[in-house]
Structures are given as structure tokens and as C-alpha cells.
Coordinates of C-alpha atoms and ligand atoms in Angstrom, one line a residue:
M30 CA 0.0 -0.1 0.1
S31 CA 2.6 2.4 1.2
A32 CA 4.4 2.9 -2.1
T33 CA 7.3 5.4 -1.8
A34 CA 7.3 7.2 -5.1
T35 CA 3.9 9.7 -5.3
D36 CA 1.0 7.9 -7.2
K37 CA 1.4 10.3 -10.4
S38 CA -2.6 8.9 -11.4
A39 CA -3.7 9.9 -7.8
K40 CA -5.7 13.2 -7.1
I41 CA -4.2 13.1 -3.7
S42 CA -1.2 11.7 -2.8
V43 CA 0.2 12.1 0.7
R44 CA 3.9 11.1 1.3
G45 CA 5.7 10.4 4.9
L46 CA 3.2 13.3 6.3
K47 CA 4.2 14.7 9.6
K48 CA 2.5 17.0 11.9
S49 CA 3.9 18.5 15.1
F50 CA 2.2 21.3 17.4
G51 CA 5.2 22.2 19.3
S52 CA 6.8 19.0 20.8
N53 CA 3.4 17.2 20.2
E54 CA 3.7 15.1 16.8
V55 CA 0.0 14.5 16.2
L56 CA 0.5 12.9 12.7
K57 CA 3.3 10.4 12.6
G58 CA 4.1 9.4 8.8
L59 CA 1.0 8.8 6.8
D60 CA 1.2 7.8 3.2
V61 CA -2.5 8.2 1.4
D62 CA -3.7 8.0 -1.6
V63 CA -7.2 9.1 -3.4
A64 CA -7.8 8.4 -6.9
E65 CA -10.4 10.2 -8.8
G66 CA -13.5 9.5 -8.0
E67 CA -12.8 7.7 -4.8
V68 CA -14.8 8.4 -1.5
V69 CA -12.8 7.7 1.4
C70 CA -13.8 8.0 4.9
V71 CA -12.1 8.6 8.0
I72 CA -12.8 7.2 11.2
G73 CA -11.2 7.1 14.7
P74 CA -11.2 8.7 18.7
S75 CA -11.2 12.1 19.1
G76 CA -7.9 13.6 19.0
S77 CA -6.5 10.9 16.6
G78 CA -5.5 13.8 14.1
K79 CA -8.5 13.3 11.9
S80 CA -8.9 17.0 11.2
T81 CA -5.4 17.9 11.2
F82 CA -5.0 15.3 8.7
L83 CA -7.7 16.7 6.4
R84 CA -6.6 20.1 7.0
C85 CA -2.8 19.6 5.9
L86 CA -4.9 18.2 2.4
N87 CA -5.1 22.0 1.4
K88 CA -2.3 23.1 3.8
L89 CA -4.3 25.4 6.3
E90 CA -2.0 23.5 8.4
D91 CA 1.7 23.9 7.8
I92 CA 3.1 20.7 7.2
T93 CA 6.1 19.5 9.3
A94 CA 7.4 16.7 7.3
G95 CA 6.7 14.6 3.9
T96 CA 5.3 15.8 0.8
V97 CA 1.2 16.6 0.2
T98 CA 0.2 16.4 -3.6
V99 CA -2.9 17.4 -4.7
N100 CA -4.0 17.6 -8.6
G101 CA -0.2 16.6 -9.1
F102 CA 1.1 20.1 -7.1
D103 CA 3.3 19.4 -4.3
L104 CA 2.0 21.8 -1.5
T105 CA 5.4 22.1 0.4
D106 CA 6.6 23.2 -2.4
A107 CA 7.3 27.1 -1.7
K108 CA 6.8 27.6 -5.8
V109 CA 3.2 26.4 -5.6
D110 CA 0.2 28.9 -5.8
L111 CA -1.8 27.7 -2.9
N112 CA -4.8 29.7 -3.5
T113 CA -5.3 28.2 -7.1
V114 CA -5.1 24.4 -5.7
R115 CA -7.1 25.5 -2.7
Q116 CA -10.1 26.9 -5.4
N117 CA -9.9 23.1 -6.6
I118 CA -10.9 21.8 -2.9
G119 CA -14.0 22.2 -1.5
M120 CA -14.1 21.9 2.3
V121 CA -17.1 21.6 4.8
F122 CA -16.9 21.8 8.6
Q123 CA -18.6 20.6 11.5
H124 CA -20.0 24.5 12.2
F125 CA -21.2 26.0 8.9
N126 CA -19.2 29.2 8.8
L127 CA -21.9 30.7 6.9
F128 CA -21.5 34.6 6.5
P129 CA -24.4 35.8 8.7
H130 CA -25.3 39.1 6.8
M131 CA -25.6 37.9 3.5
S132 CA -28.7 36.3 2.4
V133 CA -28.3 32.7 1.5
I134 CA -27.2 32.9 -2.4
Q135 CA -24.8 35.8 -1.2
N136 CA -23.1 33.3 0.7
I137 CA -23.1 31.0 -2.6
M138 CA -22.0 33.8 -4.9
L139 CA -19.2 34.9 -3.1
A140 CA -16.2 33.0 -3.7
P141 CA -17.0 32.8 -7.6
V142 CA -17.7 36.3 -7.6
E143 CA -15.0 37.3 -6.1
L144 CA -11.9 34.8 -6.6
K145 CA -13.4 33.8 -10.0
K146 CA -14.3 36.4 -11.3
L147 CA -17.7 35.6 -12.5
D148 CA -20.3 38.0 -13.5
K149 CA -23.4 38.2 -10.8
A150 CA -25.7 37.1 -13.2
G151 CA -24.0 33.8 -13.9
A152 CA -22.9 33.3 -10.4
R153 CA -26.3 33.8 -9.3
E154 CA -27.9 30.9 -12.0
K155 CA -24.9 28.4 -10.9
A156 CA -25.8 29.5 -7.2
M157 CA -29.5 28.5 -7.7
E158 CA -28.9 25.7 -9.5
L159 CA -26.9 24.5 -6.6
L160 CA -29.4 25.3 -3.9
R161 CA -32.1 23.3 -5.8
R162 CA -29.7 20.7 -6.2
V163 CA -29.7 20.7 -2.2
G164 CA -33.2 21.0 -2.1
L165 CA -33.0 24.6 -0.9
A166 CA -33.8 26.8 -3.9
E167 CA -37.2 28.4 -1.7
K168 CA -34.1 29.8 0.9
A169 CA -32.2 31.9 -1.6
D170 CA -33.1 35.1 0.3
A171 CA -33.1 34.0 3.5
R172 CA -30.3 34.6 6.2
P173 CA -28.5 32.0 7.6
A174 CA -29.8 32.8 11.2
S175 CA -33.6 31.6 9.6
L176 CA -32.2 27.9 8.5
S177 CA -32.1 25.0 10.7
G178 CA -28.9 23.4 11.4
G179 CA -29.5 20.9 8.7
Q180 CA -30.4 23.5 6.3
K181 CA -27.4 25.4 6.9
Q182 CA -25.1 22.4 6.3
R183 CA -26.8 22.2 3.0
V184 CA -25.9 25.8 2.3
A185 CA -22.1 25.5 3.2
I186 CA -22.0 22.1 1.0
A187 CA -23.5 24.3 -2.2
R188 CA -21.3 27.0 -1.4
A189 CA -17.8 24.9 -1.7
L190 CA -19.3 23.3 -4.3
A191 CA -20.2 26.6 -6.3
M192 CA -16.3 26.7 -6.9
N193 CA -16.6 23.9 -9.2
P194 CA -14.0 21.8 -6.8
G195 CA -12.4 18.8 -8.0
I196 CA -12.3 17.6 -4.9
M197 CA -14.4 17.9 -1.5
L198 CA -13.2 17.4 2.1
F199 CA -15.6 17.0 4.7
D200 CA -14.7 17.3 8.5
E201 CA -17.4 15.7 10.8
A202 CA -20.4 17.5 8.5
T203 CA -23.1 16.2 10.3
S204 CA -21.6 16.1 13.9
A205 CA -23.2 18.9 15.4
L206 CA -26.5 18.7 13.9
D207 CA -29.9 17.2 15.9
P208 CA -30.0 13.7 15.0
E209 CA -33.2 14.4 12.9
M210 CA -30.7 16.4 10.4
V211 CA -28.3 14.5 9.9
G212 CA -29.8 12.5 7.1
E213 CA -30.7 15.3 5.0
V214 CA -26.8 16.3 4.8
L215 CA -25.4 12.8 4.3
Q216 CA -27.7 12.3 1.0
V217 CA -26.0 15.4 -0.1
I218 CA -22.9 13.7 0.1
R219 CA -24.3 10.3 -0.8
D220 CA -25.4 12.3 -4.0
L221 CA -22.0 13.6 -4.7
A222 CA -20.5 10.2 -4.0
A223 CA -22.7 8.9 -6.9
E224 CA -21.7 11.8 -9.1
G225 CA -18.2 10.5 -9.2
M226 CA -16.4 13.5 -6.8
T227 CA -13.2 12.5 -5.0
M228 CA -13.9 13.0 -1.5
V229 CA -12.2 12.7 1.9
V230 CA -15.1 12.6 4.8
V231 CA -13.9 12.7 8.1
T232 CA -17.1 11.2 9.9
H233 CA -18.6 9.4 12.8
E234 CA -21.4 8.1 11.1
M235 CA -20.5 4.3 10.6
G236 CA -23.6 3.2 8.8
F237 CA -23.0 5.9 6.4
A238 CA -18.8 5.2 5.9
R239 CA -20.2 1.7 5.3
E240 CA -22.5 2.3 2.4
V241 CA -20.9 5.1 0.9
A242 CA -16.7 4.5 1.3
D243 CA -14.7 3.1 -1.3
R244 CA -12.0 2.7 1.4
V245 CA -11.8 3.2 5.3
I246 CA -8.9 4.7 7.2
F247 CA -9.0 4.1 10.5
M248 CA -6.5 6.6 12.4
D249 CA -5.4 6.1 16.1
A250 CA -2.6 8.3 17.8
G251 CA -1.4 10.2 14.9
Y252 CA -1.0 6.9 12.6
I253 CA -3.3 5.0 10.0
C254 CA -3.5 1.8 12.1
E255 CA -5.6 0.0 9.6
E256 CA -7.6 0.7 6.2
G257 CA -9.2 -1.5 3.7
T258 CA -12.6 -1.6 2.2
P259 CA -15.6 -1.3 4.3
E260 CA -16.2 -4.7 4.6
A261 CA -12.9 -5.2 5.6
I262 CA -13.1 -2.7 8.2
F263 CA -16.2 -3.1 9.7
S264 CA -17.0 -7.1 9.4
N265 CA -13.3 -8.4 9.3
A266 CA -11.0 -5.9 11.7
Q267 CA -7.6 -7.1 12.4
Q268 CA -6.0 -4.6 14.9
P269 CA -6.9 -4.6 18.3
R270 CA -7.5 -0.8 18.6
L271 CA -9.8 -0.9 15.4
Q272 CA -11.9 -3.8 17.0
E273 CA -11.8 -2.0 20.2
F274 CA -13.2 1.5 18.8
L275 CA -15.7 -0.1 16.5
A276 CA -16.9 -1.9 20.1
K277 CA -17.4 1.3 21.5
V278 CA -19.4 3.3 18.4
L279 CA -21.1 0.2 16.5
Ligands
LIG11 P1 -9.3 14.4 16.0 O1 -10.0 15.5 14.7 O2 -9.2 13.1 15.4 O3 -10.3 14.8 16.7 P2 -7.1 16.4 15.8 O4 -6.4 16.6 14.6 O5 -8.4 17.4 15.9 O6 -8.1 15.2 16.0 O7 -6.1 16.6 16.7 C1 -5.1 16.1 17.2 C2 -4.0 16.2 18.3 O8 -3.9 17.5 17.7 C3 -4.8 17.0 19.4 O9 -3.9 16.1 20.4 C4 -5.0 18.3 19.2 O10 -4.9 19.1 20.8 C5 -3.8 18.2 18.3 N1 -4.0 19.9 18.0 C6 -5.0 19.9 16.8 N2 -4.8 21.0 16.7 C7 -4.2 22.1 17.2 C8 -3.1 23.4 17.4 N3 -3.5 24.6 16.4 N4 -2.6 23.4 18.3 C9 -2.5 23.0 19.2 N5 -2.5 21.2 19.0 C10 -3.5 21.2 18.1
LIG12 MG1 -11.9 16.4 14.7

């Protein structure tokens, strides 16, 4: 699995990734490839480094050692224009981070207009199309504060998609939601998977990971402890740490 040479056909190729905060090494040498159209779910206990790993994929964190290559660009190369690479990576967080003083549609139009210099009419048309896709066309002119948590998160996904990213990263996108709203957000992510979006999804939703992932990575204490198909991970776990984790969460 952990070939040393960067896999040039991969959308994301991580080699020997280490990340320390001060003297605390939280990622201890990760090797990961994500192929075009692949859905990789990352599971593991709190504090195991899942969010830090995801944030290294668009260099929201400085990388202590190793390489992270996205669409052929090595993010650790100072000559690489990070903004260009980041425009191709949509990220959705646990907390939606919508701009409260803007309407839903303004939230979605902002980046395409500011960063891609799309004209407003074109950006609005695209934003409406995305709102229809996440089932919220009627909320275009609403303020985020008037939406439910599930609706806010669907807007956040639409906003990320507005830049036409080739890769989507989700960090516990449903963890802050009331249980009855989890399903509607997972459905949007499921639809993206079916459309062939390349995705890395950190999730506590084991049922979802089992159903949607092409591959599941179990992280523990800064390492990839085990990885494999959903079947291998959930029905045939090898490592005791994974077995313990699953016994707690399933
Ligand atoms: P997970 O997402 O799996 O819960 P994190 O990646 O958030 O784990 O955190 C892994 C470890 O890194 C934790 O010990 C956490 O305290 C530490 N950590 C995360 N972000 C920072 C930061 N900005 N500064 C210092 N330590 C951090
Ligand atoms: Mg986290």
C-alpha cells in the first residue's frame, strides 16, 4: 500500500506526512493516495489526528515533514500557488461558518464572484442550480440565522461546490446537527459520491462510511492503524485498536 514514490495518477498523494504542534507530534508519518472519483472515509477516536490530516490536504496547517501532492501540485513546494490549488478543494466543517449578514444566495455567490471573477448573473444562476441540488431553492433570499442546522450545512456544501472543486473534504459535517437533520446532509454527500466526486470524509457515521466509502482509513494516535474496504474494516477488523473502537461506536 505505502509505495514510496508519489502516485502520479492519484488526485491526492500523501507521503510521510508528519505534523507537530510544538513538541506534540500529532501526525506520525502518513501515506495516503486518493484516486479520482474515490470516496475515502476517515474514522478514529477523538484526538487521533483526523482533522489535522484533512487540514494538511489544503495546507490550512503547515506541514512539518513529508509531502502532500494535490492534482500534481506539491503543497510543500514554496513555488506552488496555494490559492489556485485551494480553489479546486471544497471544504465543509462541523460548524457551517456561513456569513450571517448575507443571504443564502449571496453566501454561495461570494467566492465565484470575488475569486473567479464570474459575473453576478452567471454566479446567481449557478448558485440557484446548486440550491436546487441541495433542495433549498426556496431559501435563496433567507438569512442563515433563519435556517435549521441541516439547512445551513446544505448551504455550506452548495457554497463549497460553487467553485467547481474537483475534490471535497468533509470534517464531521453532521456532528453538530440534531439527529433528525443528519440524514438530509448525508444524502447530499451520498449524491456527490454517486456523481463521482473525489472525497475525503471524516465521519462518526459508521453506517454511512460502510455504505458510501470505497475505502475506510482508521486513524489512531497519529497513525493509520488500519485501512481497507468497508467490509474489511467493519466486518473483519484486524487490529485490536480498531476492534476496540468499533465495539464502542457500533
Ligand atoms: P481529531 O480530529 O481526530 O479529533 P485533531 O486533528 O483535531 O484530532 O487533533 C489531534 C491532536 O492535535 C490533538 O491532540 C489536538 O489537541 C492537537 N491539535 C490540533 N490542533 C491543534 C492546534 N492548532 N494547536 C495545538 N494542538 C492542536
Ligand atoms: Mg476532528
